[in-house]
Amino acid sequence: MSLLFFGKDPDSDDDHYPSAWVDETTADLVLQGWKSDDATEAECLNFGSIPDTEAVIRIPARMVPQLRKACDAAERAAGESDLR
């Protein structure tokens, strides 16, 4: 697996920062974010369960530019793999 780094939260300190990557093999987005609080998780549960292998995370809105770039790269990579 090879991860292409797109950026971290510009307002976070060096020890705690949401980040965005794209897996260059699968074109999956890989996100690091803050764990959600109980109220957020409870609201998410209104739409379905959260399996043990999944998590609800929070990414700050100020990271939209990095996420947009990562999404564009993932979309391109997935489209390229469809052509193979």
PDB file of N, CA, C and O in Angstrom:
ATOM      1  N   MET A   1       0.853  -1.179   0.000  1.00  0.00           N
ATOM      2  CA  MET A   1       0.000   0.000   0.000  1.00  0.00           C
ATOM      3  C   MET A   1       0.894   1.236   0.000  1.00  0.00           C
ATOM      4  O   MET A   1       1.904   1.285   0.687  1.00  0.00           O
ATOM      5  N   SER A   2       0.497   2.216  -0.761  1.00  0.00           N
ATOM      6  CA  SER A   2       1.209   3.482  -0.819  1.00  0.00           C
ATOM      7  C   SER A   2       0.192   4.608  -0.667  1.00  0.00           C
ATOM      8  O   SER A   2      -0.783   4.670  -1.417  1.00  0.00           O
ATOM      9  N   LEU A   3       0.411   5.467   0.321  1.00  0.00           N
ATOM     10  CA  LEU A   3      -0.521   6.568   0.569  1.00  0.00           C
ATOM     11  C   LEU A   3       0.043   7.874   0.032  1.00  0.00           C
ATOM     12  O   LEU A   3       1.198   8.216   0.272  1.00  0.00           O
ATOM     13  N   LEU A   4      -0.798   8.582  -0.699  1.00  0.00           N
ATOM     14  CA  LEU A   4      -0.455   9.901  -1.215  1.00  0.00           C
ATOM     15  C   LEU A   4      -1.048  10.931  -0.252  1.00  0.00           C
ATOM     16  O   LEU A   4      -2.267  10.988  -0.071  1.00  0.00           O
ATOM     17  N   PHE A   5      -0.195  11.719   0.385  1.00  0.00           N
ATOM     18  CA  PHE A   5      -0.611  12.677   1.417  1.00  0.00           C
ATOM     19  C   PHE A   5      -1.134  13.956   0.780  1.00  0.00           C
ATOM     20  O   PHE A   5      -0.506  14.516  -0.115  1.00  0.00           O
ATOM     21  N   PHE A   6      -2.289  14.441   1.272  1.00  0.00           N
ATOM     22  CA  PHE A   6      -2.881  15.666   0.740  1.00  0.00           C
ATOM     23  C   PHE A   6      -2.901  16.813   1.725  1.00  0.00           C
ATOM     24  O   PHE A   6      -3.134  17.948   1.335  1.00  0.00           O
ATOM     25  N   GLY A   7      -2.679  16.549   2.981  1.00  0.00           N
ATOM     26  CA  GLY A   7      -2.588  17.651   3.921  1.00  0.00           C
ATOM     27  C   GLY A   7      -3.182  17.335   5.271  1.00  0.00           C
ATOM     28  O   GLY A   7      -3.906  16.369   5.449  1.00  0.00           O
ATOM     29  N   LYS A   8      -2.801  18.193   6.210  1.00  0.00           N
ATOM     30  CA  LYS A   8      -3.339  18.097   7.556  1.00  0.00           C
ATOM     31  C   LYS A   8      -4.050  19.398   7.885  1.00  0.00           C
ATOM     32  O   LYS A   8      -3.876  20.405   7.198  1.00  0.00           O
ATOM     33  N   ASP A   9      -4.816  19.355   8.939  1.00  0.00           N
ATOM     34  CA  ASP A   9      -5.523  20.538   9.415  1.00  0.00           C
ATOM     35  C   ASP A   9      -4.497  21.626   9.710  1.00  0.00           C
ATOM     36  O   ASP A   9      -3.629  21.448  10.565  1.00  0.00           O
ATOM     37  N   PRO A  10      -4.568  22.749   9.006  1.00  0.00           N
ATOM     38  CA  PRO A  10      -3.551  23.788   9.180  1.00  0.00           C
ATOM     39  C   PRO A  10      -3.583  24.458  10.545  1.00  0.00           C
ATOM     40  O   PRO A  10      -2.609  25.094  10.935  1.00  0.00           O
ATOM     41  N   ASP A  11      -4.665  24.293  11.298  1.00  0.00           N
ATOM     42  CA  ASP A  11      -4.770  24.943  12.600  1.00  0.00           C
ATOM     43  C   ASP A  11      -4.530  23.998  13.777  1.00  0.00           C
ATOM     44  O   ASP A  11      -4.720  24.378  14.922  1.00  0.00           O
ATOM     45  N   SER A  12      -4.129  22.768  13.498  1.00  0.00           N
ATOM     46  CA  SER A  12      -3.877  21.811  14.572  1.00  0.00           C
ATOM     47  C   SER A  12      -2.414  21.846  15.001  1.00  0.00           C
ATOM     48  O   SER A  12      -1.543  22.253  14.240  1.00  0.00           O
ATOM     49  N   ASP A  13      -2.159  21.355  16.220  1.00  0.00           N
ATOM     50  CA  ASP A  13      -0.774  21.294  16.688  1.00  0.00           C
ATOM     51  C   ASP A  13      -0.079  20.068  16.092  1.00  0.00           C
ATOM     52  O   ASP A  13      -0.679  19.292  15.363  1.00  0.00           O
ATOM     53  N   ASP A  14       1.177  19.893  16.432  1.00  0.00           N
ATOM     54  CA  ASP A  14       1.965  18.815  15.834  1.00  0.00           C
ATOM     55  C   ASP A  14       1.596  17.421  16.340  1.00  0.00           C
ATOM     56  O   ASP A  14       2.035  16.425  15.769  1.00  0.00           O
ATOM     57  N   ASP A  15       0.846  17.322  17.415  1.00  0.00           N
ATOM     58  CA  ASP A  15       0.504  16.015  17.979  1.00  0.00           C
ATOM     59  C   ASP A  15      -0.912  15.550  17.651  1.00  0.00           C
ATOM     60  O   ASP A  15      -1.220  14.377  17.809  1.00  0.00           O
ATOM     61  N   HIS A  16      -1.788  16.455  17.248  1.00  0.00           N
ATOM     62  CA  HIS A  16      -3.198  16.113  17.039  1.00  0.00           C
ATOM     63  C   HIS A  16      -3.696  16.825  15.785  1.00  0.00           C
ATOM     64  O   HIS A  16      -3.992  18.017  15.838  1.00  0.00           O
ATOM     65  N   TYR A  17      -3.761  16.081  14.689  1.00  0.00           N
ATOM     66  CA  TYR A  17      -4.193  16.760  13.478  1.00  0.00           C
ATOM     67  C   TYR A  17      -4.927  15.831  12.526  1.00  0.00           C
ATOM     68  O   TYR A  17      -4.428  14.790  12.144  1.00  0.00           O
ATOM     69  N   PRO A  18      -6.151  16.204  12.148  1.00  0.00           N
ATOM     70  CA  PRO A  18      -6.848  15.485  11.090  1.00  0.00           C
ATOM     71  C   PRO A  18      -6.038  15.587   9.795  1.00  0.00           C
ATOM     72  O   PRO A  18      -5.400  16.606   9.529  1.00  0.00           O
ATOM     73  N   SER A  19      -6.050  14.521   9.022  1.00  0.00           N
ATOM     74  CA  SER A  19      -5.259  14.470   7.788  1.00  0.00           C
ATOM     75  C   SER A  19      -6.014  13.712   6.711  1.00  0.00           C
ATOM     76  O   SER A  19      -6.948  12.978   6.997  1.00  0.00           O
ATOM     77  N   ALA A  20      -5.570  13.898   5.459  1.00  0.00           N
ATOM     78  CA  ALA A  20      -6.204  13.231   4.319  1.00  0.00           C
ATOM     79  C   ALA A  20      -5.146  12.623   3.409  1.00  0.00           C
ATOM     80  O   ALA A  20      -4.137  13.267   3.108  1.00  0.00           O
ATOM     81  N   TRP A  21      -5.395  11.378   3.001  1.00  0.00           N
ATOM     82  CA  TRP A  21      -4.540  10.661   2.058  1.00  0.00           C
ATOM     83  C   TRP A  21      -5.423   9.963   1.025  1.00  0.00           C
ATOM     84  O   TRP A  21      -6.624   9.789   1.233  1.00  0.00           O
ATOM     85  N   VAL A  22      -4.814   9.512  -0.061  1.00  0.00           N
ATOM     86  CA  VAL A  22      -5.461   8.618  -1.018  1.00  0.00           C
ATOM     87  C   VAL A  22      -4.560   7.397  -1.150  1.00  0.00           C
ATOM     88  O   VAL A  22      -3.346   7.517  -1.312  1.00  0.00           O
ATOM     89  N   ASP A  23      -5.166   6.216  -1.045  1.00  0.00           N
ATOM     90  CA  ASP A  23      -4.442   4.963  -1.251  1.00  0.00           C
ATOM     91  C   ASP A  23      -4.207   4.827  -2.749  1.00  0.00           C
ATOM     92  O   ASP A  23      -5.158   4.751  -3.527  1.00  0.00           O
ATOM     93  N   GLU A  24      -2.952   4.836  -3.160  1.00  0.00           N
ATOM     94  CA  GLU A  24      -2.630   4.817  -4.585  1.00  0.00           C
ATOM     95  C   GLU A  24      -2.935   3.473  -5.244  1.00  0.00           C
ATOM     96  O   GLU A  24      -3.017   3.396  -6.465  1.00  0.00           O
ATOM     97  N   THR A  25      -3.145   2.447  -4.457  1.00  0.00           N
ATOM     98  CA  THR A  25      -3.472   1.133  -5.015  1.00  0.00           C
ATOM     99  C   THR A  25      -4.973   0.984  -5.258  1.00  0.00           C
ATOM    100  O   THR A  25      -5.399   0.516  -6.304  1.00  0.00           O
ATOM    101  N   THR A  26      -5.785   1.414  -4.279  1.00  0.00           N
ATOM    102  CA  THR A  26      -7.234   1.206  -4.360  1.00  0.00           C
ATOM    103  C   THR A  26      -8.016   2.468  -4.706  1.00  0.00           C
ATOM    104  O   THR A  26      -9.204   2.387  -4.992  1.00  0.00           O
ATOM    105  N   ALA A  27      -7.385   3.633  -4.631  1.00  0.00           N
ATOM    106  CA  ALA A  27      -8.009   4.947  -4.808  1.00  0.00           C
ATOM    107  C   ALA A  27      -8.963   5.287  -3.657  1.00  0.00           C
ATOM    108  O   ALA A  27      -9.736   6.218  -3.752  1.00  0.00           O
ATOM    109  N   ASP A  28      -8.882   4.551  -2.543  1.00  0.00           N
ATOM    110  CA  ASP A  28      -9.704   4.857  -1.370  1.00  0.00           C
ATOM    111  C   ASP A  28      -9.178   6.108  -0.683  1.00  0.00           C
ATOM    112  O   ASP A  28      -7.969   6.365  -0.662  1.00  0.00           O
ATOM    113  N   LEU A  29     -10.089   6.890  -0.111  1.00  0.00           N
ATOM    114  CA  LEU A  29      -9.705   7.991   0.759  1.00  0.00           C
ATOM    115  C   LEU A  29      -9.342   7.411   2.116  1.00  0.00           C
ATOM    116  O   LEU A  29     -10.025   6.515   2.611  1.00  0.00           O
ATOM    117  N   VAL A  30      -8.289   7.906   2.723  1.00  0.00           N
ATOM    118  CA  VAL A  30      -7.898   7.520   4.074  1.00  0.00           C
ATOM    119  C   VAL A  30      -7.895   8.808   4.890  1.00  0.00           C
ATOM    120  O   VAL A  30      -7.195   9.766   4.541  1.00  0.00           O
ATOM    121  N   LEU A  31      -8.721   8.842   5.936  1.00  0.00           N
ATOM    122  CA  LEU A  31      -8.891  10.064   6.718  1.00  0.00           C
ATOM    123  C   LEU A  31      -8.570   9.819   8.176  1.00  0.00           C
ATOM    124  O   LEU A  31      -8.961   8.795   8.741  1.00  0.00           O
ATOM    125  N   GLN A  32      -7.864  10.751   8.769  1.00  0.00           N
ATOM    126  CA  GLN A  32      -7.634  10.769  10.207  1.00  0.00           C
ATOM    127  C   GLN A  32      -8.392  11.968  10.727  1.00  0.00           C
ATOM    128  O   GLN A  32      -8.243  13.077  10.208  1.00  0.00           O
ATOM    129  N   GLY A  33      -9.208  11.752  11.735  1.00  0.00           N
ATOM    130  CA  GLY A  33      -9.976  12.859  12.282  1.00  0.00           C
ATOM    131  C   GLY A  33     -10.202  12.693  13.766  1.00  0.00           C
ATOM    132  O   GLY A  33      -9.784  11.716  14.370  1.00  0.00           O
ATOM    133  N   TRP A  34     -10.870  13.664  14.340  1.00  0.00           N
ATOM    134  CA  TRP A  34     -11.196  13.594  15.755  1.00  0.00           C
ATOM    135  C   TRP A  34     -12.311  12.590  15.964  1.00  0.00           C
ATOM    136  O   TRP A  34     -13.254  12.510  15.171  1.00  0.00           O
ATOM    137  N   LYS A  35     -12.224  11.818  17.027  1.00  0.00           N
ATOM    138  CA  LYS A  35     -13.306  10.895  17.367  1.00  0.00           C
ATOM    139  C   LYS A  35     -14.557  11.725  17.645  1.00  0.00           C
ATOM    140  O   LYS A  35     -14.492  12.792  18.254  1.00  0.00           O
ATOM    141  N   SER A  36     -15.679  11.210  17.200  1.00  0.00           N
ATOM    142  CA  SER A  36     -16.925  11.948  17.426  1.00  0.00           C
ATOM    143  C   SER A  36     -17.325  11.854  18.890  1.00  0.00           C
ATOM    144  O   SER A  36     -16.948  10.919  19.602  1.00  0.00           O
ATOM    145  N   ASP A  37     -18.109  12.833  19.323  1.00  0.00           N
ATOM    146  CA  ASP A  37     -18.629  12.777  20.683  1.00  0.00           C
ATOM    147  C   ASP A  37     -19.874  11.886  20.705  1.00  0.00           C
ATOM    148  O   ASP A  37     -20.379  11.471  19.661  1.00  0.00           O
ATOM    149  N   ASP A  38     -20.346  11.589  21.883  1.00  0.00           N
ATOM    150  CA  ASP A  38     -21.485  10.678  22.031  1.00  0.00           C
ATOM    151  C   ASP A  38     -22.738  11.203  21.330  1.00  0.00           C
ATOM    152  O   ASP A  38     -23.485  10.437  20.730  1.00  0.00           O
ATOM    153  N   ALA A  39     -22.972  12.514  21.392  1.00  0.00           N
ATOM    154  CA  ALA A  39     -24.171  13.083  20.766  1.00  0.00           C
ATOM    155  C   ALA A  39     -24.119  12.929  19.246  1.00  0.00           C
ATOM    156  O   ALA A  39     -25.124  12.586  18.609  1.00  0.00           O
ATOM    157  N   THR A  40     -22.948  13.161  18.652  1.00  0.00           N
ATOM    158  CA  THR A  40     -22.808  13.000  17.201  1.00  0.00           C
ATOM    159  C   THR A  40     -23.012  11.549  16.808  1.00  0.00           C
ATOM    160  O   THR A  40     -23.726  11.237  15.860  1.00  0.00           O
ATOM    161  N   GLU A  41     -22.378  10.640  17.546  1.00  0.00           N
ATOM    162  CA  GLU A  41     -22.513   9.223  17.242  1.00  0.00           C
ATOM    163  C   GLU A  41     -23.961   8.768  17.393  1.00  0.00           C
ATOM    164  O   GLU A  41     -24.472   8.009  16.568  1.00  0.00           O
ATOM    165  N   ALA A  42     -24.649   9.255  18.417  1.00  0.00           N
ATOM    166  CA  ALA A  42     -26.059   8.884  18.621  1.00  0.00           C
ATOM    167  C   ALA A  42     -26.910   9.341  17.442  1.00  0.00           C
ATOM    168  O   ALA A  42     -27.790   8.613  16.986  1.00  0.00           O
ATOM    169  N   GLU A  43     -26.653  10.539  16.941  1.00  0.00           N
ATOM    170  CA  GLU A  43     -27.419  11.020  15.798  1.00  0.00           C
ATOM    171  C   GLU A  43     -27.125  10.181  14.548  1.00  0.00           C
ATOM    172  O   GLU A  43     -28.016   9.861  13.776  1.00  0.00           O
ATOM    173  N   CYS A  44     -25.868   9.814  14.361  1.00  0.00           N
ATOM    174  CA  CYS A  44     -25.506   8.970  13.219  1.00  0.00           C
ATOM    175  C   CYS A  44     -26.190   7.608  13.298  1.00  0.00           C
ATOM    176  O   CYS A  44     -26.563   7.031  12.267  1.00  0.00           O
ATOM    177  N   LEU A  45     -26.386   7.108  14.509  1.00  0.00           N
ATOM    178  CA  LEU A  45     -27.045   5.808  14.684  1.00  0.00           C
ATOM    179  C   LEU A  45     -28.504   5.828  14.242  1.00  0.00           C
ATOM    180  O   LEU A  45     -29.101   4.786  14.015  1.00  0.00           O
ATOM    181  N   ASN A  46     -29.087   7.016  14.094  1.00  0.00           N
ATOM    182  CA  ASN A  46     -30.456   7.122  13.580  1.00  0.00           C
ATOM    183  C   ASN A  46     -30.544   6.629  12.137  1.00  0.00           C
ATOM    184  O   ASN A  46     -31.623   6.327  11.645  1.00  0.00           O
ATOM    185  N   PHE A  47     -29.413   6.561  11.453  1.00  0.00           N
ATOM    186  CA  PHE A  47     -29.395   6.174  10.044  1.00  0.00           C
ATOM    187  C   PHE A  47     -28.877   4.760   9.835  1.00  0.00           C
ATOM    188  O   PHE A  47     -28.836   4.259   8.711  1.00  0.00           O
ATOM    189  N   GLY A  48     -28.454   4.093  10.888  1.00  0.00           N
ATOM    190  CA  GLY A  48     -27.967   2.721  10.786  1.00  0.00           C
ATOM    191  C   GLY A  48     -26.899   2.459  11.826  1.00  0.00           C
ATOM    192  O   GLY A  48     -26.445   3.363  12.532  1.00  0.00           O
ATOM    193  N   SER A  49     -26.498   1.211  11.900  1.00  0.00           N
ATOM    194  CA  SER A  49     -25.510   0.828  12.908  1.00  0.00           C
ATOM    195  C   SER A  49     -24.107   1.276  12.511  1.00  0.00           C
ATOM    196  O   SER A  49     -23.850   1.620  11.355  1.00  0.00           O
ATOM    197  N   ILE A  50     -23.219   1.271  13.476  1.00  0.00           N
ATOM    198  CA  ILE A  50     -21.811   1.564  13.241  1.00  0.00           C
ATOM    199  C   ILE A  50     -21.050   0.296  13.643  1.00  0.00           C
ATOM    200  O   ILE A  50     -20.861   0.030  14.831  1.00  0.00           O
ATOM    201  N   PRO A  51     -20.656  -0.509  12.673  1.00  0.00           N
ATOM    202  CA  PRO A  51     -19.955  -1.750  12.998  1.00  0.00           C
ATOM    203  C   PRO A  51     -18.649  -1.487  13.745  1.00  0.00           C
ATOM    204  O   PRO A  51     -18.075  -0.393  13.660  1.00  0.00           O
ATOM    205  N   ASP A  52     -18.172  -2.494  14.449  1.00  0.00           N
ATOM    206  CA  ASP A  52     -16.924  -2.364  15.208  1.00  0.00           C
ATOM    207  C   ASP A  52     -15.731  -2.021  14.326  1.00  0.00           C
ATOM    208  O   ASP A  52     -14.745  -1.480  14.795  1.00  0.00           O
ATOM    209  N   THR A  53     -15.823  -2.351  13.055  1.00  0.00           N
ATOM    210  CA  THR A  53     -14.723  -2.080  12.125  1.00  0.00           C
ATOM    211  C   THR A  53     -14.808  -0.679  11.517  1.00  0.00           C
ATOM    212  O   THR A  53     -14.000  -0.340  10.656  1.00  0.00           O
ATOM    213  N   GLU A  54     -15.773   0.132  11.939  1.00  0.00           N
ATOM    214  CA  GLU A  54     -15.955   1.481  11.413  1.00  0.00           C
ATOM    215  C   GLU A  54     -15.990   2.490  12.556  1.00  0.00           C
ATOM    216  O   GLU A  54     -16.162   2.128  13.706  1.00  0.00           O
ATOM    217  N   ALA A  55     -15.830   3.758  12.216  1.00  0.00           N
ATOM    218  CA  ALA A  55     -15.857   4.822  13.216  1.00  0.00           C
ATOM    219  C   ALA A  55     -16.453   6.068  12.602  1.00  0.00           C
ATOM    220  O   ALA A  55     -16.345   6.304  11.402  1.00  0.00           O
ATOM    221  N   VAL A  56     -17.075   6.875  13.432  1.00  0.00           N
ATOM    222  CA  VAL A  56     -17.535   8.198  13.020  1.00  0.00           C
ATOM    223  C   VAL A  56     -16.440   9.167  13.445  1.00  0.00           C
ATOM    224  O   VAL A  56     -16.036   9.195  14.608  1.00  0.00           O
ATOM    225  N   ILE A  57     -15.919   9.911  12.478  1.00  0.00           N
ATOM    226  CA  ILE A  57     -14.876  10.892  12.782  1.00  0.00           C
ATOM    227  C   ILE A  57     -15.347  12.260  12.332  1.00  0.00           C
ATOM    228  O   ILE A  57     -16.264  12.383  11.521  1.00  0.00           O
ATOM    229  N   ARG A  58     -14.706  13.268  12.865  1.00  0.00           N
ATOM    230  CA  ARG A  58     -15.043  14.651  12.516  1.00  0.00           C
ATOM    231  C   ARG A  58     -13.821  15.282  11.869  1.00  0.00           C
ATOM    232  O   ARG A  58     -12.724  15.235  12.404  1.00  0.00           O
ATOM    233  N   ILE A  59     -14.036  15.869  10.683  1.00  0.00           N
ATOM    234  CA  ILE A  59     -12.993  16.566   9.946  1.00  0.00           C
ATOM    235  C   ILE A  59     -13.387  18.042   9.908  1.00  0.00           C
ATOM    236  O   ILE A  59     -14.510  18.365   9.517  1.00  0.00           O
ATOM    237  N   PRO A  60     -12.505  18.958  10.290  1.00  0.00           N
ATOM    238  CA  PRO A  60     -12.888  20.370  10.312  1.00  0.00           C
ATOM    239  C   PRO A  60     -13.150  20.923   8.909  1.00  0.00           C
ATOM    240  O   PRO A  60     -12.490  20.539   7.940  1.00  0.00           O
ATOM    241  N   ALA A  61     -14.095  21.828   8.821  1.00  0.00           N
ATOM    242  CA  ALA A  61     -14.468  22.434   7.540  1.00  0.00           C
ATOM    243  C   ALA A  61     -13.283  23.126   6.880  1.00  0.00           C
ATOM    244  O   ALA A  61     -13.207  23.187   5.649  1.00  0.00           O
ATOM    245  N   ARG A  62     -12.342  23.597   7.672  1.00  0.00           N
ATOM    246  CA  ARG A  62     -11.190  24.285   7.087  1.00  0.00           C
ATOM    247  C   ARG A  62     -10.305  23.350   6.262  1.00  0.00           C
ATOM    248  O   ARG A  62      -9.405  23.790   5.562  1.00  0.00           O
ATOM    249  N   MET A  63     -10.585  22.039   6.334  1.00  0.00           N
ATOM    250  CA  MET A  63      -9.829  21.073   5.530  1.00  0.00           C
ATOM    251  C   MET A  63     -10.480  20.781   4.183  1.00  0.00           C
ATOM    252  O   MET A  63      -9.989  19.948   3.425  1.00  0.00           O
ATOM    253  N   VAL A  64     -11.554  21.462   3.857  1.00  0.00           N
ATOM    254  CA  VAL A  64     -12.239  21.214   2.585  1.00  0.00           C
ATOM    255  C   VAL A  64     -11.281  21.286   1.388  1.00  0.00           C
ATOM    256  O   VAL A  64     -11.341  20.435   0.502  1.00  0.00           O
ATOM    257  N   PRO A  65     -10.375  22.256   1.327  1.00  0.00           N
ATOM    258  CA  PRO A  65      -9.465  22.282   0.165  1.00  0.00           C
ATOM    259  C   PRO A  65      -8.629  21.001   0.023  1.00  0.00           C
ATOM    260  O   PRO A  65      -8.481  20.474  -1.077  1.00  0.00           O
ATOM    261  N   GLN A  66      -8.104  20.478   1.144  1.00  0.00           N
ATOM    262  CA  GLN A  66      -7.330  19.244   1.075  1.00  0.00           C
ATOM    263  C   GLN A  66      -8.203  18.059   0.682  1.00  0.00           C
ATOM    264  O   GLN A  66      -7.803  17.201  -0.103  1.00  0.00           O
ATOM    265  N   LEU A  67      -9.411  18.026   1.233  1.00  0.00           N
ATOM    266  CA  LEU A  67     -10.330  16.924   0.913  1.00  0.00           C
ATOM    267  C   LEU A  67     -10.757  16.971  -0.550  1.00  0.00           C
ATOM    268  O   LEU A  67     -10.872  15.935  -1.209  1.00  0.00           O
ATOM    269  N   ARG A  68     -10.974  18.176  -1.059  1.00  0.00           N
ATOM    270  CA  ARG A  68     -11.348  18.320  -2.470  1.00  0.00           C
ATOM    271  C   ARG A  68     -10.248  17.772  -3.375  1.00  0.00           C
ATOM    272  O   ARG A  68     -10.512  17.020  -4.318  1.00  0.00           O
ATOM    273  N   LYS A  69      -8.999  18.120  -3.070  1.00  0.00           N
ATOM    274  CA  LYS A  69      -7.866  17.617  -3.854  1.00  0.00           C
ATOM    275  C   LYS A  69      -7.770  16.099  -3.743  1.00  0.00           C
ATOM    276  O   LYS A  69      -7.534  15.406  -4.738  1.00  0.00           O
ATOM    277  N   ALA A  70      -7.945  15.573  -2.541  1.00  0.00           N
ATOM    278  CA  ALA A  70      -7.878  14.124  -2.344  1.00  0.00           C
ATOM    279  C   ALA A  70      -9.012  13.417  -3.085  1.00  0.00           C
ATOM    280  O   ALA A  70      -8.795  12.380  -3.725  1.00  0.00           O
ATOM    281  N   CYS A  71     -10.210  13.978  -3.029  1.00  0.00           N
ATOM    282  CA  CYS A  71     -11.349  13.378  -3.744  1.00  0.00           C
ATOM    283  C   CYS A  71     -11.118  13.397  -5.247  1.00  0.00           C
ATOM    284  O   CYS A  71     -11.400  12.410  -5.937  1.00  0.00           O
ATOM    285  N   ASP A  72     -10.606  14.486  -5.767  1.00  0.00           N
ATOM    286  CA  ASP A  72     -10.317  14.570  -7.207  1.00  0.00           C
ATOM    287  C   ASP A  72      -9.286  13.528  -7.609  1.00  0.00           C
ATOM    288  O   ASP A  72      -9.433  12.852  -8.628  1.00  0.00           O
ATOM    289  N   ALA A  73      -8.235  13.378  -6.800  1.00  0.00           N
ATOM    290  CA  ALA A  73      -7.194  12.395  -7.110  1.00  0.00           C
ATOM    291  C   ALA A  73      -7.754  10.975  -7.039  1.00  0.00           C
ATOM    292  O   ALA A  73      -7.446  10.132  -7.888  1.00  0.00           O
ATOM    293  N   ALA A  74      -8.585  10.707  -6.036  1.00  0.00           N
ATOM    294  CA  ALA A  74      -9.180   9.375  -5.903  1.00  0.00           C
ATOM    295  C   ALA A  74     -10.098   9.073  -7.086  1.00  0.00           C
ATOM    296  O   ALA A  74     -10.085   7.967  -7.630  1.00  0.00           O
ATOM    297  N   GLU A  75     -10.864  10.065  -7.500  1.00  0.00           N
ATOM    298  CA  GLU A  75     -11.766   9.882  -8.637  1.00  0.00           C
ATOM    299  C   GLU A  75     -10.970   9.607  -9.917  1.00  0.00           C
ATOM    300  O   GLU A  75     -11.315   8.712 -10.693  1.00  0.00           O
ATOM    301  N   ARG A  76      -9.905  10.359 -10.113  1.00  0.00           N
ATOM    302  CA  ARG A  76      -9.054  10.111 -11.300  1.00  0.00           C
ATOM    303  C   ARG A  76      -8.452   8.713 -11.263  1.00  0.00           C
ATOM    304  O   ARG A  76      -8.453   7.983 -12.248  1.00  0.00           O
ATOM    305  N   ALA A  77      -7.916   8.331 -10.097  1.00  0.00           N
ATOM    306  CA  ALA A  77      -7.280   7.026  -9.959  1.00  0.00           C
ATOM    307  C   ALA A  77      -8.292   5.895 -10.177  1.00  0.00           C
ATOM    308  O   ALA A  77      -7.989   4.898 -10.825  1.00  0.00           O
ATOM    309  N   ALA A  78      -9.493   6.068  -9.637  1.00  0.00           N
ATOM    310  CA  ALA A  78     -10.524   5.033  -9.822  1.00  0.00           C
ATOM    311  C   ALA A  78     -10.927   4.953 -11.283  1.00  0.00           C
ATOM    312  O   ALA A  78     -11.133   3.861 -11.815  1.00  0.00           O
ATOM    313  N   GLY A  79     -11.016   6.083 -11.970  1.00  0.00           N
ATOM    314  CA  GLY A  79     -11.360   6.088 -13.387  1.00  0.00           C
ATOM    315  C   GLY A  79     -10.288   5.427 -14.220  1.00  0.00           C
ATOM    316  O   GLY A  79     -10.583   4.703 -15.167  1.00  0.00           O
ATOM    317  N   GLU A  80      -9.031   5.643 -13.862  1.00  0.00           N
ATOM    318  CA  GLU A  80      -7.926   5.026 -14.591  1.00  0.00           C
ATOM    319  C   GLU A  80      -7.941   3.525 -14.412  1.00  0.00           C
ATOM    320  O   GLU A  80      -7.686   2.777 -15.339  1.00  0.00           O
ATOM    321  N   SER A  81      -8.287   3.048 -13.205  1.00  0.00           N
ATOM    322  CA  SER A  81      -8.301   1.616 -12.982  1.00  0.00           C
ATOM    323  C   SER A  81      -9.467   0.954 -13.704  1.00  0.00           C
ATOM    324  O   SER A  81      -9.408  -0.211 -14.060  1.00  0.00           O
ATOM    325  N   ASP A  82     -10.541   1.720 -13.965  1.00  0.00           N
ATOM    326  CA  ASP A  82     -11.679   1.180 -14.726  1.00  0.00           C
ATOM    327  C   ASP A  82     -11.289   0.917 -16.172  1.00  0.00           C
ATOM    328  O   ASP A  82     -11.912   0.098 -16.849  1.00  0.00           O
ATOM    329  N   LEU A  83     -10.281   1.619 -16.679  1.00  0.00           N
ATOM    330  CA  LEU A  83      -9.868   1.461 -18.063  1.00  0.00           C
ATOM    331  C   LEU A  83      -8.978   0.251 -18.275  1.00  0.00           C
ATOM    332  O   LEU A  83      -8.746  -0.152 -19.399  1.00  0.00           O
ATOM    333  N   ARG A  84      -8.453  -0.334 -17.198  1.00  0.00           N
ATOM    334  CA  ARG A  84      -7.541  -1.469 -17.313  1.00  0.00           C
ATOM    335  C   ARG A  84      -8.258  -2.753 -17.537  1.00  0.00           C
ATOM    336  O   ARG A  84      -9.340  -2.998 -17.302  1.00  0.00           O
TER     337      ARG A  84
END
